[in-house]
Each structure stands twice: as structure tokens, then as C-alpha cells.
Coordinates of C-alpha atoms and ligand atoms in Angstrom, one line a residue:
X1 CA 0.0 0.0 0.0
X2 CA 0.9 3.7 -0.3
X3 CA 1.6 4.0 3.4
X4 CA 4.5 1.6 3.4
X5 CA 6.2 3.3 0.5
X6 CA 9.6 4.9 1.2
X7 CA 10.4 8.3 -0.2
X8 CA 13.8 9.8 -0.9
X9 CA 14.1 13.6 -0.6
X10 CA 17.0 15.3 -2.2
X11 CA 18.0 18.6 -0.6
X12 CA 20.3 20.9 -2.7
X13 CA 21.6 23.4 -0.2
X14 CA 23.6 26.4 -1.4
X15 CA 26.0 26.3 1.5
X16 CA 26.3 25.0 5.1
X17 CA 29.0 27.3 6.5
X18 CA 26.8 29.4 8.7
X19 CA 24.7 29.0 11.7
X20 CA 21.5 29.9 9.9
X21 CA 21.9 27.0 7.4
X22 CA 22.9 24.6 10.1
X23 CA 19.8 25.5 12.0
X24 CA 17.7 24.9 8.9
X25 CA 19.0 21.4 8.5
X26 CA 18.7 20.7 12.2
X27 CA 15.0 21.6 11.9
X28 CA 14.6 19.4 8.9
X29 CA 16.2 16.4 10.6
X30 CA 14.1 16.8 13.7
X31 CA 11.0 16.9 11.7
X32 CA 12.1 14.0 9.6
X33 CA 12.3 11.9 12.7
X34 CA 8.5 12.0 12.8
X35 CA 8.3 10.5 9.2
X36 CA 10.0 7.1 9.2
X37 CA 9.0 6.7 5.5
X38 CA 11.1 9.7 4.5
X39 CA 14.9 10.0 4.1
X40 CA 16.9 12.9 2.9
X41 CA 20.1 13.2 0.8
X42 CA 21.8 16.5 1.5
X43 CA 24.1 18.1 -1.1
X44 CA 26.1 21.1 0.0
X45 CA 27.4 23.2 -3.0
X46 CA 29.6 25.4 -0.8
X47 CA 28.2 28.6 -2.4
X48 CA 29.3 27.5 -5.9
X49 CA 26.6 27.9 -8.6
X50 CA 28.2 25.3 -11.0
X51 CA 28.6 22.7 -8.3
X52 CA 25.0 23.3 -7.2
X53 CA 23.8 23.0 -10.8
X54 CA 25.5 19.6 -11.1
X55 CA 24.3 18.4 -7.8
X56 CA 20.7 19.2 -8.7
X57 CA 21.2 17.2 -11.9
X58 CA 22.6 14.3 -9.9
X59 CA 19.5 14.3 -7.7
X60 CA 17.3 14.4 -10.8
X61 CA 19.1 11.4 -12.2
X62 CA 18.9 9.3 -9.1
X63 CA 16.0 10.1 -9.2
X64 CA 14.8 11.5 -5.9
X65 CA 11.0 11.5 -5.2
X66 CA 11.1 15.2 -4.3
X67 CA 13.7 17.9 -4.6
X68 CA 14.1 20.7 -2.0
X69 CA 16.3 23.5 -3.1
X70 CA 17.7 26.7 -1.7
X71 CA 19.4 28.2 -4.8
X72 CA 22.7 30.1 -4.3
X73 CA 22.0 32.4 -7.3
X74 CA 18.4 32.2 -8.3
X75 CA 19.0 33.3 -11.9
X76 CA 21.8 30.8 -12.5
X77 CA 20.0 27.8 -11.0
X78 CA 16.6 28.5 -12.5
X79 CA 17.1 26.2 -15.5
X80 CA 18.2 23.3 -13.3
X81 CA 15.1 23.7 -11.1
X82 CA 12.8 24.0 -14.1
X83 CA 14.4 20.8 -15.5
X84 CA 13.6 18.9 -12.3
X85 CA 10.0 20.2 -12.3
X86 CA 9.4 19.4 -15.9
X87 CA 10.7 15.8 -15.4
X88 CA 7.8 15.5 -12.9
X89 CA 9.8 15.7 -9.7
X90 CA 8.0 17.8 -7.2
X91 CA 10.2 20.8 -6.3
X92 CA 10.0 22.6 -3.0
X93 CA 12.0 25.9 -3.1
X94 CA 13.0 27.2 0.3
X95 CA 14.3 30.6 1.5
X96 CA 15.8 31.8 -1.9
X97 CA 13.0 31.8 -4.4
X98 CA 13.1 31.5 -8.2
X99 CA 11.4 34.0 -10.4
X100 CA 9.6 31.5 -12.7
X101 CA 6.5 29.5 -11.8
X102 CA 8.2 26.2 -12.5
X103 CA 8.2 24.8 -9.0
X104 CA 5.7 23.0 -6.8
X105 CA 5.8 25.0 -3.6
X106 CA 7.7 27.6 -1.7
X107 CA 8.6 27.9 2.0
X108 CA 10.1 31.1 3.4
X109 CA 9.5 34.6 4.8
X110 CA 8.7 37.5 2.5
X111 CA 12.0 39.3 1.9
X112 CA 10.3 42.4 0.6
X113 CA 8.5 42.7 3.9
X114 CA 11.8 42.1 5.7
X115 CA 13.2 45.1 3.8
X116 CA 10.1 47.2 4.6
X117 CA 10.4 46.5 8.3
X118 CA 14.1 47.5 8.2
X119 CA 13.2 50.8 6.4
X120 CA 10.4 51.7 8.8
X121 CA 12.6 50.9 11.7
X122 CA 15.5 53.0 10.3
X123 CA 13.1 56.0 9.9
X124 CA 12.1 55.7 13.6
X125 CA 15.7 55.3 14.8
X126 CA 16.8 58.3 12.8
X127 CA 13.8 60.4 13.7
X128 CA 13.1 61.0 10.1
X129 CA 16.6 62.5 9.4
X130 CA 19.8 60.8 8.4
X131 CA 21.9 59.0 5.9
X132 CA 21.6 55.2 5.3
X133 CA 24.0 52.7 3.8
X134 CA 22.9 49.2 2.8
X135 CA 24.9 46.0 2.6
X136 CA 23.7 42.9 0.6
X137 CA 25.2 39.5 0.0
X138 CA 24.8 38.9 -3.7
X139 CA 23.3 40.6 -6.7
X140 CA 21.2 37.7 -7.9
X141 CA 20.1 36.1 -4.6
X142 CA 16.4 36.4 -4.2
X143 CA 16.5 37.6 -0.5
X144 CA 19.0 40.4 -1.3
X145 CA 16.7 41.6 -4.2
X146 CA 13.6 41.4 -2.0
X147 CA 15.2 43.0 1.0
X148 CA 16.7 45.8 -1.1
X149 CA 13.5 46.6 -2.9
X150 CA 11.4 46.6 0.3
X151 CA 14.0 48.8 2.1
X152 CA 14.4 51.2 -0.7
X153 CA 10.6 51.6 -1.3
X154 CA 10.2 52.7 2.3
X155 CA 13.3 55.0 2.5
X156 CA 12.2 56.8 -0.6
X157 CA 9.0 57.9 1.2
X158 CA 10.9 59.9 3.7
X159 CA 12.2 63.2 2.3
X160 CA 15.0 63.7 4.9
X161 CA 16.4 60.3 4.8
X162 CA 19.2 60.1 2.3
X163 CA 20.1 56.8 0.7
X164 CA 24.0 56.8 0.5
X165 CA 25.0 53.6 -1.2
X166 CA 24.3 49.9 -1.7
X167 CA 27.3 47.6 -1.2
X168 CA 26.2 44.3 -2.7
X169 CA 28.5 41.4 -3.6
X170 CA 28.8 37.8 -3.1
X171 CA 31.5 38.6 -0.4
X172 CA 33.8 36.6 1.6
X173 CA 33.8 38.2 5.1
X174 CA 37.2 39.8 4.7
X175 CA 36.2 41.4 1.3
X176 CA 33.1 43.0 3.0
X177 CA 35.4 44.2 5.8
X178 CA 37.7 45.8 3.2
X179 CA 35.0 47.4 1.2
X180 CA 33.2 48.8 4.2
X181 CA 36.5 50.1 5.7
X182 CA 37.2 52.0 2.4
X183 CA 33.6 53.4 2.3
X184 CA 33.6 54.6 5.8
X185 CA 37.1 55.9 5.8
X186 CA 36.4 58.0 2.7
X187 CA 33.7 59.9 4.6
X188 CA 32.8 58.8 8.1
X189 CA 30.3 61.5 8.4
X190 CA 28.2 60.3 5.5
X191 CA 26.6 57.4 7.3
X192 CA 24.2 57.4 10.3
X193 CA 22.7 54.0 9.9
X194 CA 23.7 50.7 8.1
X195 CA 21.1 48.1 7.1
X196 CA 23.0 44.9 6.7
X197 CA 21.1 42.0 5.0
X198 CA 22.1 39.6 7.7
X199 CA 23.3 39.8 11.3
X200 CA 26.7 38.4 10.3
X201 CA 27.3 41.3 8.0
X202 CA 26.0 43.7 10.7
X203 CA 28.6 42.3 13.1
X204 CA 31.3 42.9 10.6
X205 CA 30.0 46.4 10.1
X206 CA 30.2 47.0 13.8
X207 CA 33.8 45.7 14.0
X208 CA 34.8 48.1 11.2
X209 CA 33.1 51.0 12.8
X210 CA 34.8 50.2 16.1
X211 CA 38.2 50.1 14.4
X212 CA 37.5 53.6 13.1
X213 CA 36.2 54.7 16.4
X214 CA 32.7 55.6 15.1
X215 CA 30.7 52.7 16.5
X216 CA 28.7 55.0 18.8
X217 CA 27.6 57.2 15.9
X218 CA 26.4 54.5 13.5
X219 CA 23.2 52.6 14.1
X220 CA 22.9 49.0 12.8
X221 CA 20.0 46.9 11.7
X222 CA 20.5 43.2 10.7
X223 CA 18.4 40.3 9.6
X224 CA 18.0 36.6 10.9
X225 CA 17.7 36.8 14.7
X226 CA 19.4 33.5 15.6
X227 CA 20.0 32.4 19.2
X228 CA 23.6 32.0 20.4
X229 CA 26.7 33.8 21.2
X230 CA 27.2 36.8 18.9
X231 CA 24.3 35.8 16.8
X232 CA 21.4 38.2 16.1
X233 CA 19.4 38.2 19.3
X234 CA 22.6 38.3 21.4
X235 CA 23.8 41.3 19.4
X236 CA 20.6 43.1 20.1
X237 CA 20.8 42.2 23.8
X238 CA 24.3 43.5 24.0
X239 CA 23.4 46.7 22.2
X240 CA 25.9 46.0 19.3
X241 CA 23.0 46.3 16.8
X242 CA 19.8 48.2 17.3
X243 CA 17.5 45.6 15.8
X244 CA 17.3 42.5 13.8
X245 CA 14.5 41.4 11.5
X246 CA 13.5 37.9 12.3
X247 CA 14.0 35.5 9.3
X248 CA 13.1 31.9 10.2
X249 CA 14.9 29.1 8.4
X250 CA 11.7 27.1 7.9
X251 CA 13.4 23.7 8.3
X252 CA 10.5 22.0 10.0
X253 CA 7.9 23.6 7.7
X254 CA 9.8 22.5 4.6
X255 CA 9.7 18.8 5.7
X256 CA 6.0 19.1 6.6
X257 CA 5.1 20.6 3.2
X258 CA 7.3 18.0 1.5
X259 CA 5.5 15.2 3.3
X260 CA 2.1 16.5 2.3
X261 CA 3.2 16.7 -1.4
X262 CA 4.6 13.1 -1.3
X263 CA 1.5 11.8 0.5
X264 CA -0.7 13.5 -2.1
X265 CA -2.4 15.6 0.6
X266 CA -3.6 19.1 0.1
X267 CA -0.8 21.8 0.4
X268 CA -0.3 25.5 -0.2
X269 CA 2.0 26.6 -3.0
X270 CA 3.1 29.6 -1.0
X271 CA 4.0 29.0 2.6
X272 CA 5.0 32.3 4.1
X273 CA 7.0 32.3 7.3
X274 CA 6.6 34.9 10.1
X275 CA 8.9 37.9 10.3
X276 CA 9.0 40.9 12.7
X277 CA 11.3 43.5 14.2
X278 CA 13.3 42.4 17.3
X279 CA 14.8 45.3 19.3
X280 CA 15.7 46.0 22.9
X281 CA 12.0 46.2 23.7
X282 CA 11.1 42.6 22.9
X283 CA 14.4 40.7 22.7
X284 CA 14.1 39.2 26.2
X285 CA 10.7 37.8 25.6
X286 CA 11.9 36.5 22.3
X287 CA 14.9 34.8 23.9
X288 CA 12.8 33.3 26.6
X289 CA 10.4 31.8 24.1
X290 CA 13.1 30.5 21.8
X291 CA 15.0 29.0 24.7
X292 CA 11.9 27.2 25.8
X293 CA 11.5 25.9 22.2
X294 CA 15.2 24.8 22.2
X295 CA 14.6 22.7 25.4
X296 CA 11.6 21.1 23.7
X297 CA 13.7 20.4 20.6
X298 CA 16.4 18.8 22.7
X299 CA 13.7 16.7 24.3
X300 CA 12.4 15.6 20.9
X301 CA 15.9 14.7 19.7
X302 CA 16.5 12.8 22.9
X303 CA 13.2 10.8 22.4
X304 CA 14.0 10.2 18.8
X305 CA 17.4 8.6 19.5
X306 CA 15.8 6.6 22.3
X307 CA 13.2 5.3 19.9
X308 CA 15.9 4.5 17.4
X309 CA 17.9 2.6 20.0
X310 CA 14.8 0.7 21.1
X311 CA 14.0 -0.2 17.5
X312 CA 17.6 -1.5 17.0
X313 CA 17.3 -3.6 20.2
X314 CA 13.9 -4.8 19.1
X315 CA 15.0 -5.8 15.6
X316 CA 18.1 -7.6 16.8
X317 CA 15.8 -9.5 19.2
X318 CA 13.6 -10.3 16.3
X319 CA 16.7 -11.6 14.4
X320 CA 17.6 -13.8 17.4
X321 CA 14.1 -15.1 17.5
X322 CA 14.2 -15.7 13.7
X323 CA 17.5 -17.5 13.9
X324 CA 16.5 -19.6 16.9
X325 CA 13.6 -20.7 14.8
X326 CA 15.9 -22.2 12.2
X327 CA 18.7 -23.5 14.3
Ligands
LIG401 C1 22.5 32.3 5.5 C2 21.9 33.5 4.9 C3 21.1 34.2 5.9 C4 20.1 34.9 5.1 C5 19.8 33.9 4.1 C6 19.2 34.3 2.9 O1 23.2 31.5 4.6 O2 22.8 34.3 4.3 O3 21.9 35.0 6.7 O4 19.1 35.4 5.8 O5 20.9 33.1 3.9 O6 19.2 33.4 1.9

């Protein structure tokens, strides 16, 4: 019957070298432990478009029963994603969306809204007057495009807020450091606020400002809001950044939607995740809630390994029974 069928999910992940992506995969694995009929093959392209393209083709050729993909560069990888979809493999796009309609479903927060939140918050922080600089992480990544458009649309509305520049590249951390150093050295008085497209870049911005002795003058907004030392919420709590815009990874949701698709149950094509501004006002309540959730997650993981161990013991006992029947 259909219930007994095993499904292989292929996950093409653009990179795994940051906490946000780790957390996404942890969420997926936790959720997967509830679906014994599902397994997942993870391919990490290490931020290389060509490698990711080839890995998607590999997953198509296996074939997997469903493809989850978070494309590094949405434009570059769109043909590979279309190819999977047209071969009849359901495709779940997560976090970094594609601009075609050749996919089955999407899970992620709305990056245009993320940018709008940052713009409105910048206006409040600056009391309607000031100069803003923006930092992105790649010209063709869907989140950078969405965040920039949302931010810019809001900033434009305020006549006394001046948009200084947009530094947007597929940076290594040290390259961003260099570019920002150059920008701020040239004219340190030109910037009052920096909107960085993630908290990691916001921390780099802070370090550069500190080196130049202007860290008290420049306000910072980041995105992601992860829990952990020197991650988004901690940076807000320490007062290193003024705010972060929460951007959930959607690991659990992705597996839930994938399972519905594979079981041929009803699902939504657009699965929008929650986003909101986290600042000094609400960071403590946010941390309290997320820590509670973390404890529950640890519990779930503990239970899952216990069940696995019990299953192992059970099946080896079964094997002993089976053998003793024959010998
Ligand atoms: C992590 C990350 C996050 C960001 C997301 C956008 O790899 O850069 O910081 O919010 O990807 O795709």
C-alpha cells in the first residue's frame, strides 16, 4: 500500500558554512524523525553555482522523489530547477525563491516585507533625518533583491532620509570588511545607519566602525535573529546592533510541506513564514520563548534517539528469534 512506501528527498543546499543554514538542516532532521517513511540526501554546494547545478542534476538522475532546493544564485540555477520540475519531480523551493513558476511549492519569509520592516525601523531610529547605507550579499540572490526593494521603497518615502549607497556582492567576510572600511574611511560623516542584510554582515560592520572609532555614531540593523553567542538576538541584547528582522529558516515547515506533497495531501503553493522586528523592547521575551523551544527540541531529539535505539534492540531480538527458529 501507499503508506508503506519509502520516499527519498534530495536537498540541494547552497551552503552550510553558517549557523542559519545549520539550524535549517537541524530543523529538517528533527521533523524527519516523525516521518519514518522519508529519508533525505543532502548536497552542499559550498556557495558554488556550477557545483549546485551539477548536484541538482545528480539528484534528478537518481531520481529522488522530491527535490528541496535553496538556490545560491536564483537566476543561474533556475534552468536546473525547471528541469527537475518538468521531469515530474515535485520541487520545493526554500528561502531563496526563483522568479519562474516552474516549482511545486515555496517555504520562506517574504523578503520584501523584511526590507520594509528595516526601512520603517530605520526611519524611527533616525527620527526622520539621516543617511543610510545598505549591505547585501549577492546581486542575484532572491533575498537580497527582495530586501533591497522593500527597504528602498520605504526609504524613498521619507524626504529627509538620504540613501547613500548599496554595497552588494557575493562577499567573503574579509572582502566586505575591506569594502566597508574603504567606504567609511572616505567619509565617516556620510553614514548614520547601516542596514545589513544579515546579522553576520551587521557584526562585521560593527567591527569596522569600532576600528574607526565611530561605532557609537552609526546605528545598525541586521536580519535573521538567531539564538547563540554573537548571533542576532545576542547582538541586540548586547546593544551591538539596534534591531534584527527575524527571518526563520523554515526547516521543519519544509519537511511538513514535502511530506504533504509526497502523500498527495492538500498543500499550499506559497508557505509564508513569520517575520518581525526584534529590538531591545522585545528581545528578552523572544529569547525566553526561543530557549523554551530549544529545550523542547532537545527533548524531541533525545526521544528520537531513544526510539531508534529501542528499534535497534527490538530488531536484533527479532533476528535472534528468527535465527533460533531455524537452528
Ligand atoms: C544564510 C543566509 C542568511 C540569510 C539567508 C538568505 O546563509 O545568508 O543570513 O538570511 O541566507 O538566503
